[in-house]
Short mmCIF file of C-alpha atoms in Angstrom, two decimals:
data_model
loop_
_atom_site.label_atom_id
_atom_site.label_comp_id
_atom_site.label_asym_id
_atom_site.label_seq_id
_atom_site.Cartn_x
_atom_site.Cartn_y
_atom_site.Cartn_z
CA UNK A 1434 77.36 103.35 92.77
CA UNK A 1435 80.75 104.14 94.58
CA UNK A 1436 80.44 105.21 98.47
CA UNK A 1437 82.38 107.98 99.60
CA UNK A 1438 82.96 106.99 102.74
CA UNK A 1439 86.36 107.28 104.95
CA UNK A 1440 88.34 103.94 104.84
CA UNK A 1441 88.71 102.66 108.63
CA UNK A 1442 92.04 102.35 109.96
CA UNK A 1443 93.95 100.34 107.29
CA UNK A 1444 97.38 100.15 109.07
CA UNK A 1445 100.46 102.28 109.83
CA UNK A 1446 103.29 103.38 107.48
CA UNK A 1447 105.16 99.91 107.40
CA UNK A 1448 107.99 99.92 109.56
CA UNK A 1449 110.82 97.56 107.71
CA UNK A 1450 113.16 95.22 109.37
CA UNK A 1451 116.44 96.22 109.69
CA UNK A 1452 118.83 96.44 107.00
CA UNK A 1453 121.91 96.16 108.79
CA UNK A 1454 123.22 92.98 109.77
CA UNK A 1455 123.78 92.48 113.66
CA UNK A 1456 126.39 94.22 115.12
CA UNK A 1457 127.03 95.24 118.74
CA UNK A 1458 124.23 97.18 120.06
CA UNK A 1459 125.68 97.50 123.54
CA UNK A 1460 125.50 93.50 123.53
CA UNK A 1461 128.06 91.46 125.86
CA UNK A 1462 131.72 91.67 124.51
CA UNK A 1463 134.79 89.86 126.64
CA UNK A 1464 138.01 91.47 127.95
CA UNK A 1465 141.03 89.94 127.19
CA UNK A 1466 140.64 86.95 129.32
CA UNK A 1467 137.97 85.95 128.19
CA UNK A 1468 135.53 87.39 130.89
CA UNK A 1469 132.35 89.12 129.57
CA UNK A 1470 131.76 92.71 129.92
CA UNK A 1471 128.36 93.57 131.51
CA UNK A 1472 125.22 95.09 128.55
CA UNK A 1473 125.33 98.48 128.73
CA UNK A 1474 121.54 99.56 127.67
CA UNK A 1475 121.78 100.95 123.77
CA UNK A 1476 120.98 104.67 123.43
CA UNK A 1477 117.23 105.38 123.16
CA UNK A 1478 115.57 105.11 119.95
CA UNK A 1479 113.20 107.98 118.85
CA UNK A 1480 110.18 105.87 116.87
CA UNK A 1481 110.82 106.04 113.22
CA UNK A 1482 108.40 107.34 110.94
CA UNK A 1483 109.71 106.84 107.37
CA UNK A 1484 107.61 108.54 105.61
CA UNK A 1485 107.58 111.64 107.65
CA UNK A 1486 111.59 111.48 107.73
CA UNK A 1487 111.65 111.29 104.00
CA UNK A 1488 110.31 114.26 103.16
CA UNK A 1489 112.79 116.43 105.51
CA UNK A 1490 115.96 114.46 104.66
CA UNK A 1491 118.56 114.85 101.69
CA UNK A 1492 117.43 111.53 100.16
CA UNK A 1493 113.94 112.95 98.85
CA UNK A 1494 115.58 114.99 96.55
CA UNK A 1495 118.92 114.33 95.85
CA UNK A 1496 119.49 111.28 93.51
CA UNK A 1497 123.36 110.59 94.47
CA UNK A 1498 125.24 110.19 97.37
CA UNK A 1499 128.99 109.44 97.64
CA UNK A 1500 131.23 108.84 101.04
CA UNK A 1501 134.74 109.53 100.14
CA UNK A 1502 137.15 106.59 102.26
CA UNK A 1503 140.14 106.89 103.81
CA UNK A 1504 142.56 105.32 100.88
CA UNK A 1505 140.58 107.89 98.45
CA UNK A 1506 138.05 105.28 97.13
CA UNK A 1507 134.22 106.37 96.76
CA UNK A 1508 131.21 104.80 97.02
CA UNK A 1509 128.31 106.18 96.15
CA UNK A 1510 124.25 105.30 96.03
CA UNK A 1511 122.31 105.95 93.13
CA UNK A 1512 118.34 106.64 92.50
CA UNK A 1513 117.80 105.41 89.27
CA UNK A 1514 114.27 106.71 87.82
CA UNK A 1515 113.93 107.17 84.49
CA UNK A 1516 112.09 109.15 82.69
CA UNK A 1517 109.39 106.20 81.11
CA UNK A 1518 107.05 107.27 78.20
CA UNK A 1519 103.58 106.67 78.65
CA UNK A 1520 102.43 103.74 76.90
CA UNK A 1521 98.40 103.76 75.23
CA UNK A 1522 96.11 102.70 78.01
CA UNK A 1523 95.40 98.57 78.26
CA UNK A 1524 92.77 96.64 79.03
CA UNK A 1525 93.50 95.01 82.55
CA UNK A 1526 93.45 91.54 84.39
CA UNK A 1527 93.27 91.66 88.07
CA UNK A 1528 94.05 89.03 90.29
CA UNK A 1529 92.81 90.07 94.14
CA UNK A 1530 94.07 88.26 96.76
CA UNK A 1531 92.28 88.91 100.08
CA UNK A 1532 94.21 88.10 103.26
CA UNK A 1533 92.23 85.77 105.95
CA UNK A 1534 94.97 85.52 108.49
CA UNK A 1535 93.88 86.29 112.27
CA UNK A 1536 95.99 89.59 112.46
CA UNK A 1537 93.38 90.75 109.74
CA UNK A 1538 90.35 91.02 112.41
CA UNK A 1539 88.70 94.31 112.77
CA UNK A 1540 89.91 97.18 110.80
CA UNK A 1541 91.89 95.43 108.39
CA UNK A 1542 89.52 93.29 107.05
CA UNK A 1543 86.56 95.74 107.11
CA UNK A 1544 89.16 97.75 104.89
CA UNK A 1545 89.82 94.85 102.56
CA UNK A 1546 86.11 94.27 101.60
CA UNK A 1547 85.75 97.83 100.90
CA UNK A 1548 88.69 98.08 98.77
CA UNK A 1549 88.20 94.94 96.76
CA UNK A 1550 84.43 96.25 96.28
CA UNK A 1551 85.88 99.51 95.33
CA UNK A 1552 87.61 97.86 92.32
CA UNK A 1553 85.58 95.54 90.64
CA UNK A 1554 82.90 98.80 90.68
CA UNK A 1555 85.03 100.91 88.96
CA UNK A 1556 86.44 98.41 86.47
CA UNK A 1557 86.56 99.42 82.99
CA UNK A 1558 84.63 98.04 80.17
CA UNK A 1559 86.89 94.73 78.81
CA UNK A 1560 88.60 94.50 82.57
CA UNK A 1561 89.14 90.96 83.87
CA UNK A 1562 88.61 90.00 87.50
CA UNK A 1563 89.03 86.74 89.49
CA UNK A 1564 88.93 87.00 93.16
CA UNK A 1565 90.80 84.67 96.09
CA UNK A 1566 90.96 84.73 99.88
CA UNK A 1567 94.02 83.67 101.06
CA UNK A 1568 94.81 81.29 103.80
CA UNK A 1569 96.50 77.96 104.70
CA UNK A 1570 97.77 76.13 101.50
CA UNK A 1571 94.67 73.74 101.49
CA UNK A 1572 91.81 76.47 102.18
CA UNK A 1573 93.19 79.56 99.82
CA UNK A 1574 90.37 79.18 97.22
CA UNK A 1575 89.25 81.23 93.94
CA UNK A 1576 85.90 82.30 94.74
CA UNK A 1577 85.43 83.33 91.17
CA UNK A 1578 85.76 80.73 88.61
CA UNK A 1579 88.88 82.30 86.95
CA UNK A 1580 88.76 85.75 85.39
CA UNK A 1581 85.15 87.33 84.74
CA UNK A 1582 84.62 90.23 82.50
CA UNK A 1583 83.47 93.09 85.02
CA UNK A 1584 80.92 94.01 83.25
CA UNK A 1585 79.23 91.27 81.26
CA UNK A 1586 79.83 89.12 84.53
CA UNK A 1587 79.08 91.57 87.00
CA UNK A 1588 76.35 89.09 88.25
CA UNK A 1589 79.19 86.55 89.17
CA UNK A 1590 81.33 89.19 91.09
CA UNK A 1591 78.37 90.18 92.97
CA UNK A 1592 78.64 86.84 94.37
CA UNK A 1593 82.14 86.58 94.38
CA UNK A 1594 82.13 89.45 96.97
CA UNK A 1595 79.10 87.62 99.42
CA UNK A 1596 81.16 85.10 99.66
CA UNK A 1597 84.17 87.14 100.47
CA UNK A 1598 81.86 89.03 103.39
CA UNK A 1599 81.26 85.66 104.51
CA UNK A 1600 84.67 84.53 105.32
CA UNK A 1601 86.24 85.96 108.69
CA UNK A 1602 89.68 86.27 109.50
CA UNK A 1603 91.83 83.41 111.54
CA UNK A 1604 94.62 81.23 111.41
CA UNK A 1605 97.69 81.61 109.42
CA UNK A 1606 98.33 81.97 105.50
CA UNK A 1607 100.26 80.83 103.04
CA UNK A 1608 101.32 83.65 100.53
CA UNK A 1609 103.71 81.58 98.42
CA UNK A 1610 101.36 78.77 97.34
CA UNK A 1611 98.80 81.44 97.04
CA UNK A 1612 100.52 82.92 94.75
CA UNK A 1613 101.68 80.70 92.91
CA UNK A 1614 98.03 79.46 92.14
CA UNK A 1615 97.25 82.81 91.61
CA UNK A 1616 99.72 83.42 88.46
CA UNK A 1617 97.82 80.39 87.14
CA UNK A 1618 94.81 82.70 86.69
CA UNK A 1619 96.49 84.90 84.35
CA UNK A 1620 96.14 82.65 81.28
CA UNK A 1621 95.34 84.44 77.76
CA UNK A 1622 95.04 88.17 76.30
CA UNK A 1623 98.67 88.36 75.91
CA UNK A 1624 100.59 91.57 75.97
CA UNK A 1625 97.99 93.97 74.93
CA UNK A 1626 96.32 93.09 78.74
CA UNK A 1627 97.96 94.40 81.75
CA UNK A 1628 98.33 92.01 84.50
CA UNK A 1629 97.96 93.22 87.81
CA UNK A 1630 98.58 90.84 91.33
CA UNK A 1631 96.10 93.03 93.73
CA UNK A 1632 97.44 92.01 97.13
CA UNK A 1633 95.39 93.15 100.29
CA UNK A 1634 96.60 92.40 104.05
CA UNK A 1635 99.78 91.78 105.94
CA UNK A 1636 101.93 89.78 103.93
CA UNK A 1637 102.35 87.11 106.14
CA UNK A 1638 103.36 83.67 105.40
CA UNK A 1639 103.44 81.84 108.96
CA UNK A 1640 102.17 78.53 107.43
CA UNK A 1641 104.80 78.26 104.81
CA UNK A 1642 107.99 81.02 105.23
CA UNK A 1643 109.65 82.97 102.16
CA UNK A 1644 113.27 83.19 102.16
CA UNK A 1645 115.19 85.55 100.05
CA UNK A 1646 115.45 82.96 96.94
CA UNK A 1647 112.01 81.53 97.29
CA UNK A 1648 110.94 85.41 97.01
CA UNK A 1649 113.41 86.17 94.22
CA UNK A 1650 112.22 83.06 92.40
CA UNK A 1651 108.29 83.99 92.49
CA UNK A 1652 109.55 87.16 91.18
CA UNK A 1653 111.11 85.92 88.38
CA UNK A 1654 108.46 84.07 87.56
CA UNK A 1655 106.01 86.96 87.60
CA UNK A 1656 108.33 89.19 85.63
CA UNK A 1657 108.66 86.72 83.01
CA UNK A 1658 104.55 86.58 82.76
CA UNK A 1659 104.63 90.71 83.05
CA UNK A 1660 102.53 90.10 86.23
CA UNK A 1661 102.77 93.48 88.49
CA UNK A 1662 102.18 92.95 92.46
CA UNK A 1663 100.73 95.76 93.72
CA UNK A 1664 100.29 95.64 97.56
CA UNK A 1665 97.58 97.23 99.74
CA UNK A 1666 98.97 97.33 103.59
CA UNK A 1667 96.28 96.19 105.76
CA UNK A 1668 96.77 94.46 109.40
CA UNK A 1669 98.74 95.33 112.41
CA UNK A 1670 101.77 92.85 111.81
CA UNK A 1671 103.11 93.66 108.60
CA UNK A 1672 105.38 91.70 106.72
CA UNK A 1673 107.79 94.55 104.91
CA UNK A 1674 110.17 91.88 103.28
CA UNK A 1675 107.05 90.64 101.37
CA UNK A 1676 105.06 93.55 100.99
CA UNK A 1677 108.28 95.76 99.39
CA UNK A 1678 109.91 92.49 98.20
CA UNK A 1679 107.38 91.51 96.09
CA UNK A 1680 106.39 94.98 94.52
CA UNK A 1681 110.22 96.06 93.94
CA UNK A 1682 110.92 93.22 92.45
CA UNK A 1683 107.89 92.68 89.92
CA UNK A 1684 107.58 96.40 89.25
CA UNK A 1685 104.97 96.90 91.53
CA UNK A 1686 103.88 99.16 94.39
CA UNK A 1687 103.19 99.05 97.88
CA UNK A 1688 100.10 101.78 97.84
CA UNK A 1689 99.73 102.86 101.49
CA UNK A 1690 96.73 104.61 102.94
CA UNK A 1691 96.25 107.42 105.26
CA UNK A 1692 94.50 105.97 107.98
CA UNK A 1693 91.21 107.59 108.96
CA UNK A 1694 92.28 111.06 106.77
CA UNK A 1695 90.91 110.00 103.15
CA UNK A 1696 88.19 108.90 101.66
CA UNK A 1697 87.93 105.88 99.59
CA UNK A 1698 87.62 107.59 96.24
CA UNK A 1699 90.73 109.41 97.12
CA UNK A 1700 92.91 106.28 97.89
CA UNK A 1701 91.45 104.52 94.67
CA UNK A 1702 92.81 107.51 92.82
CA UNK A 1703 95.74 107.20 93.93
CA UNK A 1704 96.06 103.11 93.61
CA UNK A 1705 94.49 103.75 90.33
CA UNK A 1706 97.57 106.18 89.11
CA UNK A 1707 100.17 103.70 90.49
CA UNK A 1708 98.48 100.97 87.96
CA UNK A 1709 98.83 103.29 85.17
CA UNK A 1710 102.43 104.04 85.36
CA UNK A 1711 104.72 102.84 82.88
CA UNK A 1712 107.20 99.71 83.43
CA UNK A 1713 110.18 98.76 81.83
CA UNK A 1714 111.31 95.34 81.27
CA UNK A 1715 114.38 94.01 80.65
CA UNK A 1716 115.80 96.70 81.50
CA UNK A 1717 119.84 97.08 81.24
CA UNK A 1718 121.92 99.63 82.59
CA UNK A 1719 125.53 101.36 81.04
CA UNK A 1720 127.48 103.31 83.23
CA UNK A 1721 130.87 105.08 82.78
CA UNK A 1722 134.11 104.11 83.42
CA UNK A 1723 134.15 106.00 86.02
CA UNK A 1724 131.85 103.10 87.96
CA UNK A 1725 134.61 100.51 88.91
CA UNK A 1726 131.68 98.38 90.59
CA UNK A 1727 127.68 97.81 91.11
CA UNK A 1728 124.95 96.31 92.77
CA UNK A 1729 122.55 94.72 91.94
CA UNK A 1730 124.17 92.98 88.69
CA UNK A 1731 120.38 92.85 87.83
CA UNK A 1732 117.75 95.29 87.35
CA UNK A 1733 114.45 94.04 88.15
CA UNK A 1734 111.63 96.23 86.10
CA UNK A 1735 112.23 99.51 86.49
CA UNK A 1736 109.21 102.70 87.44
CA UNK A 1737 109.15 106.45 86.56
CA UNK A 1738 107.45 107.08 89.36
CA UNK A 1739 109.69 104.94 92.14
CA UNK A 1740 113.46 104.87 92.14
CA UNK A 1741 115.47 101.82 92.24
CA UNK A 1742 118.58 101.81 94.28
CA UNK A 1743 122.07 100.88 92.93
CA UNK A 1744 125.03 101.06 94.95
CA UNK A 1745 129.07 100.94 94.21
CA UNK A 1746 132.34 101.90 93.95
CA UNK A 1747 133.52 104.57 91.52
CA UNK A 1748 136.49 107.24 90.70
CA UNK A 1749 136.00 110.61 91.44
CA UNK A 1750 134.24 111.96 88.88
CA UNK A 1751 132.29 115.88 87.72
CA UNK A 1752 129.40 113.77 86.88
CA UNK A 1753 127.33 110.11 86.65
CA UNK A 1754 126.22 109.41 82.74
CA UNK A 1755 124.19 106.06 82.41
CA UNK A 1756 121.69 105.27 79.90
CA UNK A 1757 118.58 102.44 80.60
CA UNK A 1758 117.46 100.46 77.84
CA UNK A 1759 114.53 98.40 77.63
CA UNK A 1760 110.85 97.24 76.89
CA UNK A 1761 108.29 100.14 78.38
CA UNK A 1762 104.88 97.72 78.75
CA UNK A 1763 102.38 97.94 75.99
CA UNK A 1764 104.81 99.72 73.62
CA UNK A 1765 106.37 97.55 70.74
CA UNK A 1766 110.19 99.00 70.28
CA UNK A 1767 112.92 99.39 73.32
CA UNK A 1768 113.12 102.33 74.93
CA UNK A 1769 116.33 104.07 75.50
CA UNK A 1770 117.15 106.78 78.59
CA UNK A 1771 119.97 108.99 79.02
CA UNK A 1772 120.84 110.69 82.56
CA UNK A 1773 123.58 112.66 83.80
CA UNK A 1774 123.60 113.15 87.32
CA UNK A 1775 126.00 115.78 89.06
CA UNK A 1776 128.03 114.01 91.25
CA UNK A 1777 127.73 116.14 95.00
CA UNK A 1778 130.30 116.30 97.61
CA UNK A 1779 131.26 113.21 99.30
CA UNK A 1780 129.87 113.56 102.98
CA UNK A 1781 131.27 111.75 106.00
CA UNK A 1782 127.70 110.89 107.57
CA UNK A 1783 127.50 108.63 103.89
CA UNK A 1784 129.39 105.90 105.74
CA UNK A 1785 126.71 103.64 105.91
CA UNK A 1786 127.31 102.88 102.06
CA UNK A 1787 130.32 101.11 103.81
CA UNK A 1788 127.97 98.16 104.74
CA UNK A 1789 125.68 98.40 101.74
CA UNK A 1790 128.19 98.01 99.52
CA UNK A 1791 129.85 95.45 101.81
CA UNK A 1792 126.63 93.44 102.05
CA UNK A 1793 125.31 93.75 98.14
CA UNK A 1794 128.94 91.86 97.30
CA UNK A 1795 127.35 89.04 99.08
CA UNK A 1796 124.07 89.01 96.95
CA UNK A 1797 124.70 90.60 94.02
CA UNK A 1798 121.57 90.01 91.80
CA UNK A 1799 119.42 90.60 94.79
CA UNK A 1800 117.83 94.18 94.31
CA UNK A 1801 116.92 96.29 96.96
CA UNK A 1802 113.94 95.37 99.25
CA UNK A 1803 112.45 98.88 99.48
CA UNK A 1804 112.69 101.44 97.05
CA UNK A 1805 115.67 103.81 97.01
CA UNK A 1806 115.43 106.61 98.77
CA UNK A 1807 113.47 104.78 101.62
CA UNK A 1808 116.10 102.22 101.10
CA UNK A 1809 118.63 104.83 101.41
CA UNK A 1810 117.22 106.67 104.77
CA UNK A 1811 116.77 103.57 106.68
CA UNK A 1812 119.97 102.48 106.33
CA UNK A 1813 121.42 106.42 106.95
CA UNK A 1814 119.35 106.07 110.21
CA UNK A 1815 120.07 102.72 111.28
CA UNK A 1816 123.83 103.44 110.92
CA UNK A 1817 123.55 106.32 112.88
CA UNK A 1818 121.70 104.82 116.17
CA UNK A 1819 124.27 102.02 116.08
CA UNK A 1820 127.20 104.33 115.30
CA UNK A 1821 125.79 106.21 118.33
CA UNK A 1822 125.41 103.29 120.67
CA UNK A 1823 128.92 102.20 120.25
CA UNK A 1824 130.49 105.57 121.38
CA UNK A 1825 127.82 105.79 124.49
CA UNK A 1826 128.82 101.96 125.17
CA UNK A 1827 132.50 102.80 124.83
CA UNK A 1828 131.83 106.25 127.42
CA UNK A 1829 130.49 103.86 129.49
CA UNK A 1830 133.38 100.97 129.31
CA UNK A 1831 135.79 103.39 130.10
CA UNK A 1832 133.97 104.81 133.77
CA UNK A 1833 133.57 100.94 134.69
CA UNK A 1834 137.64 100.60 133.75
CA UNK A 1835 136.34 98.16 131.35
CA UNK A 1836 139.47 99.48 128.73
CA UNK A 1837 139.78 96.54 126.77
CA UNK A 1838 135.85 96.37 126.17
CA UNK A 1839 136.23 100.43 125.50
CA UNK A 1840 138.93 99.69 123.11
CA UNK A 1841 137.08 97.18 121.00
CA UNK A 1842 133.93 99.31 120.59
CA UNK A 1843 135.79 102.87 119.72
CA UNK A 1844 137.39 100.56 117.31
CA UNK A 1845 134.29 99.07 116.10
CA UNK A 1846 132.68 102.71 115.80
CA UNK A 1847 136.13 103.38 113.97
CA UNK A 1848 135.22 100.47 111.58
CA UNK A 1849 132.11 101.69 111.05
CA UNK A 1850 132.93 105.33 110.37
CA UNK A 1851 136.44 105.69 109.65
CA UNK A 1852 136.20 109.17 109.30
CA UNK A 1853 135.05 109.72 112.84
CA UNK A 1854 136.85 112.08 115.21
CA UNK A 1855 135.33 110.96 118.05
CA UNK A 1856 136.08 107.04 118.04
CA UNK A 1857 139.97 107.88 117.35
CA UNK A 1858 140.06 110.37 120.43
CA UNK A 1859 138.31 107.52 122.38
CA UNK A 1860 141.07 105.23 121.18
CA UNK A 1861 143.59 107.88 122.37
CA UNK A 1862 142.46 107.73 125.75
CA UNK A 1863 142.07 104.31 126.24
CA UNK A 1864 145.58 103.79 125.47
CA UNK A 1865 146.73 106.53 127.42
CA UNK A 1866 144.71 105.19 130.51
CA UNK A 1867 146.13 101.82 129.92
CA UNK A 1868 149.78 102.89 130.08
CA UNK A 1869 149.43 105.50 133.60
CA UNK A 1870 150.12 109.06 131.07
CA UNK A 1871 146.10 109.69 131.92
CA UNK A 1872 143.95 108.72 134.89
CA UNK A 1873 140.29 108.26 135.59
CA UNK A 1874 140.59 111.06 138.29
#
């Protein structure tokens, strides 16, 4: 029988590394001989809550957003969520993989048993379940023997989830060979099964790091098998470049919980919608002329319910016209979707597309770690705060007669936003303070 009890704290809102690459946050620079300029603290920095932010900011509802530069060029960031069909309902193989790292202890691991019970209760008749702990390369075992029907085998599971009470948390973990042995599991029931990666904990990999290609590669591989990771936050020291990585990129989720505020049956709803979703496969994008260049050069599978972030360059145009073709899982034919998107006002506080689009050049088939309009804020708020630091740094400079240090950042916050008043005026002074027409007095 389900319980319908509250779930105990099972983590905050993740909190993603930044997207930016470094640039001067008030860090040493050198005047012109070479001497360094003193750190000048960085502005403060409210504490982000993403999720909050997102609701109240122009990104939750907008799909397109275009900065204008100074030669006339526009680049612009793109939500792409289409439409999907619904495809008939599937019988499903889950793969849960249980966390046992240290930073599980408590909470997160009290969560994790009650989640992964949660599941294998509700399973539907002809559902497949196999059930791991994850840990250090050598001790990451099954603790099923390979996928059990959840009903004819409920016996088995039963066990399968003693055992799991009997582990504790500690040491490190090693996600990538985990789940690579986990993809292993999946073996039969082709197409007409959906195959769902149930991941529960931090996404740590301590023992054994992921880079960017060793995550893209796992990806691929999981796409290719139709494999979705889904990802249940638990833990106090998430990793967000798994956690999102791995979901974005397989056509997956990363199904947050409201700590302490919902009750099981409530968050299993809502995990339980997120599995039933369509994804589309293969899926290929055509845009106008009007689009003179794009990132990612590939899609990875593509949700109705979770936009996927393209960025660009493009001519001004009324409006965006693309159409997505592909392979909506469990239905036999391509799908086909047309959208037209109105393309707004270019706005000057867009200038952090600057370094997105800068940045995507550099990886072009990587897609985005988070999806797009969380994507989208971070980086709109991350640009900001350093924008902002540079001009308080430069304020700063100029009272210590540091002008050449004031110089470089105005023309770094220039750079950054080269549509910013505020940075030229600095520049103004500086120079005017350099050659006697303006004193400090």
């Amino acid at each position: 029988m389900t319980k319908f009890y509250r779930l105990l704290a099972l983590g905050a809102l993740i909190g993603v590394g930044a997207w930016l690459s470094a640039r001067s946050h008030g860090e040493p620079t050198v005047d012109n001989k070479g001497r360094p300029i003193p750190t000048i603290a960085p502005a403060p920095r409210p504490a982000q809550n993403l999720e909050a932010n997102l609701a109240d900011s122009k990104f939750a509802s907008a799909p397109l957003h275009v900065y204008e530069q100074l030669n006339g060029a526009r680049l612009f960031g793109a939500q792409v969520k289409p439409e999907l069909p619904s495809a008939p309902a599937r019988k499903r193989d889950y793969v849960i993989l249980v966390s046992t790292s240290a930073a599980q202890a408590g909470a997160g691991w009290i969560g994790a048993n009650q989640i992964t019970e949660a599941f294998i209760e509700t399973a539907n008749e002809g559902d497949r379940i196999a059930l791991w702990f994850v840990s250090t390369s050598e001790a990451t075992k099954a603790l099923t023997d390979g996928l059990l029907d959840a009903k004819a085998d409920a016996a088995q599971l039963e066990q399968a989830k003693q055992k799991l009470k009997k582990q504790y948390p500690s040491g490190t973990t090693d996600l990538k060979s985990a789940l690579v042995k986990a993809m292993d599991t999946f073996s039969g029931g082709g197409d007409h099964r959906q195959r769902v990666l149930l991941f529960l904990g931090d996404g740590q990999s301590t023992a054994n790091p992921l880079d960017h290609e060793a995550r893209a590669n796992l990806c691929k591989d999981m796409v290719a098998r139709k494999i979705a990771f889904f990802a249940v936050p638990l833990g106090l020291q998430l990793d967000p470049a798994n956690l999102h990585g791995f979901a974005t990129g397989t056509g997956g989720m990363v199904m947050r919980t409201r700590v302490t505020e919902e009750k099981l049956t409530d968050a299993l709803k809502r995990y339980q919608e997120a599995l039933a979703a369509p994804i589309m496969y293969g899926a290929k994008i055509t845009l106008p002329a009007a689009v003179t260049e794009v990132y990612p050069r590939e899609l990875p599978p593509l949700r109705g319910d979770a936009p996927t972030l393209l960025v660009g360059r493009m001519k001004a145009a009324q409006s965006l016209d693309y159409t997505v073709t592909g392979t909506v899982a469990g239905l036999a034919t391509p799908t086909t979707v047309n959208v037209s998107l109105e393309v707004p006002v270019a706005e000057a506080d867009n200038f952090f597309l600057i370094s997105m689009v800068d940045q995507w050049a550099k990886a072009q088939t990587q897609p985005a770690l988070l999806r797009a309009d969380r994507a989208l804020l971070l980086a709109y708020n991350q640009s900001m705060v350093l924008h902002k630091d540079l001009l308080i740094n430069a304020d700063e400079a100029i009272k210590r007669n540091e002008l050449d240090g004031a110089a470089r950042l105005f023309a770094e916050a220039q750079k950054m936003s080269p549509r910013d008043g505020e940075a030229a005026a600095g520049l103004k002074i500086v120079a005017k303070l350099k050659d006697g027409t303006l004193t400090r007095e």
